[in-house]
Amino acid sequence: MTDESELTEIQKAAILLISLGESDAAEILKHLGPKEVQRIGEAMTQLDNIPQSRVEAVVADFMNVVSDQTGIGINNDRYIRAMLNQALGEEKAKTLIDRILFSTNTSGLDTLRWMDPRQVAEALRYEHPQIQAVVIAYLDSDQAAIVLSFFDEKSRLEILMRIAALDRIQPQALQELNDMFETQFTGSKASQSRTLGGVRSAANIMNFMESSLEAELMEGIKDNDESLASEISDLMFVFENLSDVDDRGIQVILREVSTDSLVMALKGADTSLQEKVFKNMSKRAAELLRDDLEAKGPVRVSEVEEAQKEILTVARRLADDGEIMLGGSGEEMI
């Protein structure tokens, strides 16, 4: 690993949390969302033989930052599960999850965000399709996409169309859904209506689905409602749309993806997108990337699609964090 000055903020967070120990780390993690903790956990898996001096430097850096703050206030009730299993091992991860999950006022629906997607699908399998749609719409789009993949083709289509038709769900309906899970999970009472589902939600979920399932669903939606299919298609962000991201955004994305993934993804990209990537790299890096592309032999379409999905996931996460815009620079920044 590079010296402390070259560590990313995520790597520093991973080192800091590991150095704090299980109990204190759990107290911090319970205030972070699932995607944030997943990123930290992935960084944990890459840490190896970190010298004590480097740990001390990271802690000192953290203390300097905190000393400049008048207070730290984080309020986010979203969580993570799969990453902790990979990063810390199943038993240790379970201890952390239990401590985080059951020491906060987490609703039954929020608890589903911790569950393995297959478990969520099994829990919903015999529920009414409208209940399935509401619950899946409540999940993060990437988790929702995996949950949907465990349903058969007919069920996937019906659920996604119901999600697209959702708008707002009333508090009593949310409470009824929470009650379904309160025998297993500690729940807090829902007291406000909330916007849930809609065409954009359906598009976001499809963005995270495997290409074959995505195409299959889109065909089914077209057969049922061509106008809805067109709306969803317009809202979906696909790899070619990276051409519309401004240069600064492309540079931010490139800092977050591996060269191997980039080479594989660009094998299936048109020339204009490849050139956009090249011009946002140093001359030397662009030359090396061109050489890698030329030297890369025939690859499976599925491998290209997987690499493109990986980069799109990074792009969407950066957009969610407010670091880039996924529509170019047309929107005014303030």
XYZ file of C-alpha atoms in Angstrom:
334
model
C 0.000 0.000 0.000
C 1.172 3.578 -0.630
C 2.260 5.958 2.104
C -0.287 7.751 4.286
C -0.405 10.873 2.133
C -1.543 8.758 -0.834
C -4.242 6.811 0.994
C -7.795 7.488 -0.137
C -10.323 8.788 2.377
C -12.067 5.404 2.275
C -8.815 3.579 3.065
C -8.176 5.947 5.951
C -11.684 5.296 7.284
C -11.114 1.537 7.048
C -7.820 1.758 8.955
C -9.378 4.006 11.592
C -12.356 1.713 12.190
C -10.233 -1.415 12.433
C -7.940 0.327 14.910
C -10.901 1.365 17.088
C -12.063 -2.166 17.754
C -15.390 -3.933 17.309
C -17.522 -2.062 19.867
C -16.552 1.478 18.909
C -16.594 0.622 15.202
C -20.170 -0.645 15.582
C -21.235 2.639 17.173
C -19.851 4.548 14.203
C -21.143 2.169 11.532
C -24.727 2.399 12.768
C -24.779 6.044 11.618
C -23.665 5.231 8.070
C -25.696 4.053 5.107
C -25.240 0.620 3.517
C -23.326 1.926 0.507
C -20.945 3.926 2.700
C -20.190 0.940 4.905
C -19.841 -1.319 1.876
C -17.153 0.954 0.448
C -15.322 0.955 3.776
C -15.627 -2.823 4.061
C -14.229 -3.364 0.588
C -11.263 -1.214 1.600
C -10.860 -3.356 4.731
C -10.425 -6.479 2.594
C -7.479 -4.847 0.829
C -5.611 -3.863 3.992
C -2.614 -6.045 4.737
C 0.332 -5.642 7.131
C -0.344 -1.999 7.912
C 2.603 -0.613 9.946
C 1.808 0.925 13.336
C 3.289 4.206 12.156
C 0.779 4.404 9.329
C -2.129 3.683 11.668
C -0.912 6.416 14.001
C -0.664 8.859 11.097
C -4.246 8.113 10.055
C -5.529 8.574 13.616
C -3.573 11.829 13.953
C -5.044 13.063 10.678
C -8.536 12.214 11.922
C -7.955 14.054 15.194
C -6.801 17.139 13.317
C -9.989 17.125 11.253
C -12.236 16.589 14.277
C -10.510 19.323 16.260
C -11.644 21.822 13.634
C -15.284 20.812 13.972
C -17.779 22.231 16.457
C -19.740 19.011 16.356
C -20.466 15.935 14.313
C -24.070 15.137 13.541
C -24.985 12.216 11.322
C -28.517 10.927 11.087
C -29.031 8.133 8.601
C -30.993 4.943 9.288
C -29.645 2.865 6.393
C -27.382 -0.093 6.864
C -25.175 -2.806 5.351
C -24.745 -6.559 5.635
C -23.027 -8.485 2.843
C -19.854 -6.387 2.864
C -19.218 -6.976 6.560
C -19.383 -10.740 6.044
C -16.745 -10.462 3.336
C -14.569 -7.982 5.207
C -14.690 -9.316 8.759
C -15.950 -12.890 8.517
C -19.502 -14.079 9.125
C -19.376 -14.435 12.908
C -17.706 -11.110 13.605
C -19.913 -9.368 11.057
C -23.038 -10.826 12.679
C -22.002 -9.397 16.043
C -21.547 -5.962 14.520
C -24.800 -6.144 12.580
C -26.786 -7.199 15.639
C -25.319 -4.423 17.745
C -25.949 -1.783 15.092
C -29.374 -3.026 14.061
C -30.959 -3.649 17.431
C -29.551 -0.617 19.248
C -31.384 1.834 16.991
C -34.987 2.571 16.138
C -35.047 0.667 12.883
C -38.321 -0.130 11.178
C -39.131 -3.586 9.877
C -38.785 -2.363 6.322
C -35.405 -0.771 7.051
C -34.271 -4.083 8.519
C -34.799 -5.721 5.100
C -31.887 -3.652 3.803
C -29.619 -5.839 5.921
C -30.967 -9.110 4.632
C -29.529 -11.259 1.887
C -31.520 -10.562 -1.328
C -32.462 -14.226 -1.660
C -33.906 -14.165 1.885
C -35.923 -11.058 1.043
C -37.275 -12.740 -2.092
C -38.251 -15.859 -0.150
C -39.987 -13.756 2.520
C -42.033 -12.023 -0.199
C -42.654 -14.937 -2.542
C -46.220 -15.716 -1.384
C -47.282 -12.133 -0.662
C -49.659 -10.204 -2.913
C -47.836 -8.607 -5.885
C -48.721 -5.121 -4.595
C -47.009 -5.874 -1.277
C -44.037 -7.281 -3.166
C -43.861 -4.107 -5.250
C -44.024 -1.750 -2.256
C -41.355 -3.636 -0.308
C -38.989 -3.948 -3.286
C -39.463 -0.269 -4.138
C -38.469 0.537 -0.546
C -35.074 -1.161 -1.001
C -32.043 0.469 -2.589
C -32.106 -0.015 -6.346
C -29.099 -2.354 -6.495
C -30.507 -4.627 -3.771
C -33.967 -4.471 -5.355
C -32.540 -5.613 -8.696
C -30.991 -8.698 -7.105
C -34.187 -9.499 -5.192
C -36.188 -9.305 -8.432
C -33.777 -11.712 -10.115
C -35.013 -14.475 -7.771
C -38.593 -14.182 -9.088
C -39.778 -15.839 -12.274
C -40.164 -13.849 -15.484
C -43.923 -13.283 -15.124
C -43.634 -12.132 -11.504
C -40.691 -9.809 -12.280
C -42.698 -8.087 -14.983
C -45.791 -7.621 -12.818
C -43.796 -6.345 -9.838
C -41.800 -3.849 -11.891
C -44.918 -2.480 -13.589
C -46.564 -2.058 -10.191
C -43.445 -0.249 -8.923
C -43.627 2.105 -11.915
C -47.264 2.844 -11.060
C -46.559 3.618 -7.377
C -46.461 7.202 -6.157
C -47.085 7.760 -2.462
C -47.859 5.275 0.280
C -49.857 6.272 3.346
C -48.549 5.820 6.909
C -51.097 3.159 7.838
C -50.023 1.040 4.874
C -46.372 1.396 5.841
C -47.229 0.429 9.411
C -49.028 -2.704 8.250
C -45.915 -3.725 6.328
C -43.727 -3.024 9.355
C -46.034 -5.189 11.477
C -45.360 -8.112 9.132
C -41.731 -8.150 10.244
C -41.975 -7.083 13.895
C -42.000 -10.662 15.141
C -38.404 -10.917 13.909
C -37.090 -7.382 13.974
C -37.338 -4.419 16.324
C -39.448 -1.806 14.555
C -40.205 1.869 14.908
C -43.590 3.266 14.010
C -44.021 4.892 10.623
C -45.790 8.228 11.063
C -45.497 9.971 7.706
C -46.532 9.188 4.183
C -43.627 8.887 1.797
C -42.953 8.910 -1.893
C -42.254 5.389 -3.054
C -41.810 3.783 -6.427
C -42.637 5.476 -9.693
C -41.172 5.292 -13.185
C -37.777 6.588 -12.046
C -37.603 3.940 -9.333
C -38.373 1.233 -11.893
C -35.668 2.607 -14.208
C -33.112 2.711 -11.381
C -33.835 -0.907 -10.471
C -33.462 -2.001 -14.089
C -30.132 -0.188 -14.279
C -28.760 -2.688 -11.759
C -30.162 -5.832 -13.354
C -28.180 -8.255 -15.490
C -28.406 -7.295 -19.141
C -30.352 -10.419 -20.142
C -32.987 -9.860 -17.443
C -33.114 -6.148 -18.229
C -33.798 -6.812 -21.929
C -36.369 -9.485 -21.090
C -38.234 -7.136 -18.744
C -38.167 -4.245 -21.198
C -39.717 -6.433 -23.884
C -42.434 -7.501 -21.472
C -43.168 -3.909 -20.496
C -43.332 -2.872 -24.167
C -45.861 -5.620 -24.843
C -48.045 -4.356 -21.987
C -47.513 -0.587 -22.153
C -45.292 0.860 -24.892
C -45.536 4.381 -23.460
C -44.351 3.212 -20.033
C -41.472 1.308 -21.638
C -40.423 4.485 -23.422
C -40.530 6.491 -20.165
C -38.436 3.911 -18.337
C -35.952 3.691 -21.204
C -35.530 7.487 -21.236
C -34.708 7.475 -17.514
C -32.249 4.575 -17.609
C -28.558 5.447 -17.583
C -26.542 3.079 -19.755
C -22.813 2.880 -20.463
C -23.052 4.913 -23.685
C -24.552 7.775 -21.661
C -21.131 8.346 -20.097
C -20.423 10.367 -23.246
C -22.800 12.994 -21.796
C -20.874 13.301 -18.523
C -18.628 16.367 -18.421
C -14.850 16.038 -18.426
C -14.496 16.632 -14.690
C -17.048 13.892 -14.019
C -15.183 11.438 -16.266
C -11.952 12.209 -14.405
C -13.632 11.515 -11.048
C -15.014 8.207 -12.338
C -11.628 7.143 -13.715
C -10.047 7.604 -10.294
C -12.500 5.076 -8.865
C -12.260 2.220 -11.380
C -9.529 -0.326 -12.046
C -7.609 -0.438 -15.313
C -8.720 -4.031 -15.928
C -12.404 -3.096 -15.645
C -11.898 -0.029 -17.832
C -10.175 -1.998 -20.595
C -12.874 -4.666 -20.585
C -15.705 -2.089 -20.577
C -14.186 -0.027 -23.396
C -13.892 -3.125 -25.598
C -17.624 -2.792 -26.115
C -17.771 1.021 -26.318
C -17.987 3.147 -29.442
C -15.018 5.211 -30.614
C -16.394 8.536 -29.357
C -16.667 7.282 -25.774
C -13.202 5.733 -25.944
C -11.777 9.060 -27.124
C -13.557 10.901 -24.331
C -11.891 8.603 -21.801
C -8.482 9.016 -23.444
C -8.620 12.816 -23.393
C -9.383 12.844 -19.672
C -6.231 10.885 -18.849
C -2.603 11.903 -18.891
C -0.892 11.383 -22.232
C 1.126 8.477 -20.861
C -1.889 6.803 -19.224
C -3.924 7.185 -22.422
C -1.154 5.582 -24.479
C -0.951 2.643 -22.089
C -4.722 2.207 -22.171
C -4.744 2.242 -25.981
C -2.022 -0.411 -25.981
C -4.003 -2.547 -23.521
C -7.121 -2.272 -25.680
C -5.231 -3.254 -28.827
C -3.539 -6.158 -27.077
C -6.782 -7.463 -25.601
C -7.993 -10.433 -27.567
C -11.603 -11.488 -28.141
C -13.712 -11.323 -24.991
C -17.174 -12.568 -24.071
C -20.022 -10.089 -24.380
C -21.082 -11.027 -20.838
C -17.652 -9.994 -19.512
C -17.888 -6.619 -21.255
C -21.382 -6.058 -19.897
C -20.280 -6.980 -16.384
C -17.392 -4.486 -16.515
C -19.679 -1.780 -17.872
C -22.205 -2.428 -15.104
C -19.401 -2.161 -12.546
C -18.368 1.263 -13.865
C -21.991 2.410 -14.054
C -22.427 1.420 -10.408
C -19.457 3.635 -9.515
C -20.877 6.482 -11.607
C -24.303 6.263 -9.959
C -22.749 6.161 -6.494
C -20.679 9.268 -7.268
C -23.806 10.981 -8.595
C -25.733 10.034 -5.437
C -22.879 11.517 -3.382
C -23.120 14.759 -5.361
C -19.594 14.411 -6.779
C -20.655 14.243 -10.436
C -23.717 14.803 -12.607
C -24.882 12.067 -14.962
C -26.289 14.439 -17.539
C -23.334 16.525 -18.610
C -22.890 20.105 -17.454
C -26.205 21.517 -18.593
C -27.578 21.906 -15.080
C -26.397 25.007 -13.241
C -24.336 24.392 -10.119
C -24.731 26.540 -7.007
